[in-house]
CSV table of C-alpha atoms in Angstrom, one decimal:
chain,number,residue,atom,x,y,z
A,102,GLU,CA,0.2,0.0,0.0
A,103,ASP,CA,1.4,3.4,-0.8
A,104,GLN,CA,2.1,5.6,2.2
A,105,VAL,CA,3.4,9.0,2.8
A,106,THR,CA,4.6,10.5,5.7
A,107,GLN,CA,5.6,14.2,6.1
A,108,SER,CA,7.5,15.8,8.8
A,109,PRO,CA,7.6,18.0,11.3
A,110,GLU,CA,3.9,18.4,11.4
A,111,ALA,CA,4.4,22.1,12.3
A,112,LEU,CA,7.3,24.4,11.6
A,113,ARG,CA,7.9,27.8,13.0
A,114,LEU,CA,10.5,29.9,11.4
A,115,GLN,CA,11.7,33.6,11.8
A,116,GLU,CA,11.9,35.4,8.7
A,117,GLY,CA,15.1,34.8,6.8
A,118,GLU,CA,15.7,31.7,8.3
A,119,SER,CA,16.0,28.8,5.9
A,120,SER,CA,14.7,25.0,6.4
A,121,SER,CA,13.7,21.9,4.8
A,122,LEU,CA,10.6,19.7,4.8
A,123,ASN,CA,10.6,16.5,4.6
A,124,CYS,CA,8.2,13.8,2.6
A,125,SER,CA,9.0,9.9,3.1
A,126,TYR,CA,7.1,7.7,0.7
A,127,THR,CA,6.5,4.2,-0.1
A,128,VAL,CA,4.9,3.3,-3.5
A,129,SER,CA,4.8,0.7,-6.1
A,130,GLY,CA,6.2,2.2,-9.1
A,131,LEU,CA,6.4,5.8,-8.9
A,132,ARG,CA,5.0,8.2,-11.4
A,133,GLY,CA,5.4,11.1,-10.1
A,134,LEU,CA,5.7,13.0,-6.6
A,135,PHE,CA,3.9,16.3,-6.3
A,136,TRP,CA,4.3,19.3,-3.7
A,137,TYR,CA,1.3,21.7,-3.2
A,138,ARG,CA,0.9,24.9,-1.4
A,139,GLN,CA,-2.5,25.3,0.5
A,140,ASP,CA,-3.8,28.4,2.3
A,141,PRO,CA,-6.6,28.1,5.1
A,142,GLY,CA,-9.9,27.7,3.5
A,143,LYS,CA,-8.4,27.3,0.1
A,144,GLY,CA,-7.8,24.5,-2.5
A,145,PRO,CA,-4.1,23.5,-2.9
A,146,GLU,CA,-2.0,25.0,-5.3
A,147,PHE,CA,0.7,23.0,-7.7
A,148,LEU,CA,4.1,24.0,-6.7
A,149,PHE,CA,6.7,20.7,-8.4
A,150,THR,CA,6.4,17.9,-10.0
A,151,LEU,CA,9.4,15.6,-9.5
A,152,TYR,CA,9.6,12.1,-11.6
A,153,SER,CA,12.9,10.4,-10.9
A,154,ALA,CA,15.6,10.2,-8.3
A,155,GLY,CA,18.1,12.8,-8.5
A,156,GLU,CA,15.7,15.6,-9.9
A,157,GLU,CA,15.6,19.3,-8.6
A,158,LYS,CA,13.0,21.9,-9.2
A,159,GLU,CA,13.3,25.7,-8.0
A,160,LYS,CA,10.7,28.4,-8.0
A,161,GLU,CA,11.4,31.5,-5.9
A,162,ARG,CA,12.7,30.8,-2.6
A,163,LEU,CA,11.4,27.1,-3.1
A,164,LYS,CA,13.3,24.4,-3.8
A,165,ALA,CA,12.4,20.7,-4.4
A,166,THR,CA,14.6,17.5,-4.5
A,167,LEU,CA,13.8,13.4,-4.8
A,168,THR,CA,15.6,10.6,-3.8
A,169,LYS,CA,14.1,7.1,-4.1
A,170,LYS,CA,12.7,6.8,-0.4
A,171,GLU,CA,11.9,10.9,0.3
A,172,SER,CA,11.7,14.3,-1.2
A,173,PHE,CA,12.7,17.6,0.6
A,174,LEU,CA,11.3,21.0,0.2
A,175,HIS,CA,13.9,23.4,0.9
A,176,ILE,CA,12.5,27.4,1.8
A,177,THR,CA,15.7,29.4,1.6
A,178,ALA,CA,15.3,33.1,3.5
A,179,PRO,CA,11.5,32.5,3.9
A,180,LYS,CA,9.0,35.6,4.3
A,181,PRO,CA,5.8,35.6,6.3
A,182,GLU,CA,3.7,35.4,2.8
A,183,ASP,CA,5.4,31.5,2.5
A,184,SER,CA,3.3,30.7,5.8
A,185,ALA,CA,1.0,28.0,4.8
A,186,THR,CA,0.5,24.5,4.8
A,187,TYR,CA,2.7,22.1,2.3
A,188,LEU,CA,1.5,19.0,1.2
A,189,CYS,CA,3.3,16.1,-0.6
A,190,ALA,CA,1.5,13.3,-2.8
A,191,VAL,CA,2.5,10.4,-4.9
A,192,GLN,CA,0.9,8.9,-8.0
A,193,ALA,CA,1.7,5.4,-8.5
A,194,ASN,CA,2.3,3.8,-11.9
A,195,SER,CA,-0.9,2.0,-11.6
A,196,GLY,CA,-3.3,4.9,-11.9
A,197,TYR,CA,-3.6,8.5,-11.6
A,198,ALA,CA,-4.9,9.3,-8.1
A,199,LEU,CA,-2.5,11.1,-5.7
A,200,ASN,CA,-2.2,9.9,-2.3
A,201,PHE,CA,-1.4,12.5,0.2
A,202,GLY,CA,0.4,13.3,3.3
A,203,LYS,CA,-1.2,15.1,6.2
A,204,GLY,CA,1.1,18.1,5.2
A,205,THR,CA,3.3,20.6,7.4
A,206,SER,CA,2.0,23.6,8.7
A,207,LEU,CA,4.5,26.4,8.2
A,208,LEU,CA,4.5,29.9,10.2
A,209,VAL,CA,6.9,32.3,9.1
A,210,THR,CA,7.2,35.5,11.8
A,211,PRO,CA,8.7,38.9,10.9
B,182,ASP,CA,-9.1,31.7,-17.8
B,183,GLY,CA,-9.0,27.5,-17.2
B,184,GLY,CA,-9.7,25.8,-14.1
B,185,ILE,CA,-12.0,24.0,-11.8
B,186,THR,CA,-14.9,25.6,-10.4
B,187,GLN,CA,-16.6,24.1,-7.1
B,188,SER,CA,-20.1,25.3,-5.9
B,189,PRO,CA,-21.3,26.2,-3.4
B,190,LYS,CA,-18.3,27.3,-1.2
B,191,TYR,CA,-20.5,26.7,1.9
B,192,LEU,CA,-23.3,24.4,2.3
B,193,PHE,CA,-25.4,23.3,5.4
B,194,ARG,CA,-27.1,20.1,5.5
B,195,LYS,CA,-30.1,18.8,7.9
B,196,GLU,CA,-29.7,15.2,9.5
B,197,GLY,CA,-31.1,13.0,6.7
B,198,GLN,CA,-30.8,14.9,4.0
B,199,ASN,CA,-28.9,14.3,0.4
B,200,VAL,CA,-26.8,17.4,-0.6
B,201,THR,CA,-25.2,17.5,-3.8
B,202,LEU,CA,-21.9,19.6,-4.5
B,203,SER,CA,-21.0,20.6,-8.3
B,204,CYS,CA,-17.5,20.3,-9.7
B,205,GLU,CA,-16.9,21.8,-13.5
B,206,GLN,CA,-13.7,21.8,-15.3
B,207,ASN,CA,-12.6,23.3,-18.6
B,208,LEU,CA,-9.2,22.1,-19.0
B,209,ASN,CA,-10.1,19.4,-20.9
B,210,HIS,CA,-8.9,16.5,-18.6
B,211,ASP,CA,-10.3,13.2,-18.8
B,212,ALA,CA,-9.6,12.4,-15.1
B,213,MET,CA,-11.6,13.8,-11.9
B,214,TYR,CA,-11.6,13.3,-8.2
B,215,TRP,CA,-13.4,13.9,-5.1
B,216,TYR,CA,-11.2,14.4,-1.9
B,217,ARG,CA,-12.3,15.1,1.6
B,218,GLN,CA,-10.2,16.9,4.3
B,219,ASP,CA,-10.4,16.7,7.6
B,220,PRO,CA,-8.2,18.7,10.3
B,221,GLY,CA,-5.1,16.5,10.7
B,222,GLN,CA,-5.8,14.0,8.3
B,223,GLY,CA,-4.8,15.2,5.2
B,224,LEU,CA,-6.4,14.6,1.8
B,225,ARG,CA,-8.6,11.2,1.4
B,226,LEU,CA,-9.7,9.8,-1.9
B,227,ILE,CA,-13.8,9.5,-2.1
B,228,TYR,CA,-14.5,8.5,-5.8
B,229,TYR,CA,-12.4,9.3,-9.2
B,230,SER,CA,-13.5,8.7,-12.8
B,231,GLN,CA,-11.0,8.4,-15.4
B,232,ILE,CA,-13.5,8.3,-18.3
B,233,VAL,CA,-17.0,9.6,-18.8
B,234,ASN,CA,-19.6,7.2,-17.5
B,235,ASP,CA,-17.0,5.3,-15.6
B,236,PHE,CA,-16.1,5.7,-11.9
B,237,GLN,CA,-14.2,3.9,-9.0
B,238,LYS,CA,-14.4,4.2,-5.4
B,239,GLY,CA,-11.4,5.6,-3.2
B,240,ASP,CA,-10.5,5.0,0.2
B,241,ILE,CA,-13.9,6.4,2.0
B,242,ALA,CA,-16.3,6.2,-0.5
B,243,GLU,CA,-19.3,4.7,2.0
B,244,GLY,CA,-22.1,7.4,2.1
B,245,TYR,CA,-21.3,9.0,-1.4
B,246,SER,CA,-22.3,8.8,-4.8
B,247,VAL,CA,-21.0,10.2,-8.1
B,248,SER,CA,-21.8,10.3,-11.7
B,249,ARG,CA,-19.9,11.3,-14.9
B,250,GLU,CA,-22.0,12.0,-17.5
B,251,LYS,CA,-20.3,14.7,-19.1
B,252,LYS,CA,-16.3,15.0,-19.6
B,253,GLU,CA,-16.6,18.5,-17.5
B,254,SER,CA,-18.7,17.7,-14.8
B,255,PHE,CA,-18.2,15.2,-12.0
B,256,PRO,CA,-20.9,15.9,-9.3
B,257,LEU,CA,-21.1,14.4,-5.9
B,258,THR,CA,-23.7,13.6,-3.8
B,259,VAL,CA,-23.4,13.4,-0.1
B,260,THR,CA,-26.1,10.8,1.1
B,261,SER,CA,-27.9,10.6,4.5
B,262,ALA,CA,-25.7,7.4,4.7
B,263,GLN,CA,-22.7,9.4,5.7
B,264,LYS,CA,-22.6,9.6,9.4
B,265,ASN,CA,-19.8,12.2,9.5
B,266,PRO,CA,-20.0,14.6,6.3
B,267,THR,CA,-18.8,17.7,8.0
B,268,ALA,CA,-15.7,18.5,6.2
B,269,PHE,CA,-13.8,20.4,3.3
B,270,TYR,CA,-14.5,18.6,0.1
B,271,LEU,CA,-12.2,19.3,-2.9
B,272,CYS,CA,-12.5,18.2,-6.7
B,273,ALA,CA,-9.4,18.1,-8.8
B,274,SER,CA,-8.6,17.2,-12.3
B,275,THR,CA,-5.5,15.4,-14.1
B,276,GLY,CA,-4.4,15.0,-17.6
B,277,ARG,CA,-2.7,12.1,-19.1
B,278,GLY,CA,1.1,11.6,-20.1
B,279,ARG,CA,4.1,12.6,-18.8
B,280,GLY,CA,4.4,16.1,-18.0
B,281,ASN,CA,0.8,16.5,-17.5
B,282,THR,CA,-0.8,14.8,-14.5
B,283,GLU,CA,-0.5,17.3,-11.9
B,284,ALA,CA,-3.9,17.7,-10.3
B,285,PHE,CA,-5.4,20.9,-10.5
B,286,PHE,CA,-7.8,21.5,-7.4
B,287,GLY,CA,-11.0,23.6,-7.2
B,288,GLN,CA,-11.4,26.1,-4.2
B,289,GLY,CA,-13.6,23.6,-2.1
B,290,THR,CA,-16.9,23.3,-0.7
B,291,ARG,CA,-17.2,23.5,3.1
B,292,LEU,CA,-20.2,21.4,4.4
B,293,THR,CA,-21.4,21.5,7.7
B,294,VAL,CA,-24.0,19.1,9.2
B,295,VAL,CA,-26.7,21.7,11.2
């Protein structure tokens, strides 16, 4: 059975304090690993797709990396507007439905 | 603009009542999904459909029903058999083929039992 575990559950950073969020996964054949950002009361917003180990993607202060067992979302010099819940999901070769982790709630204080 | 539209944004259900949540997409995506989100639980898959007139149960389908009569539309009915329906419901769609399988989400419907 596919499993996705995100850590930590919650993270509080000061503005400018870089850190990383972890997503550990087990899946029977990975089609893709996805990162989303979700603001309170809103639908998830797509950030990145990673397809194979060693792949990296960047967008502004965010960088996602992938190994065969986990993915990291690195946040460099975060700003208060980066505060949100970050969701990780895997998609197996057997289908297109995404299996989500429980998310990491990030709070960046000025 | 292409996207997914969910309506209503807020919905109140009385005990024993069926309610239907709307989801429409204009992304020309084949596959559509319904997820439920509860605090601390993450997103859980209710139903999904990969083509018109076909759909499959997800992990928590009991008490829910769906239809897929048109490619653009995938309504979800929360029946009276669903004992704990209060939650945030999210509809999503995906394309096919590498580089096109990320899920795009609507803005959600918050359902409350009164």
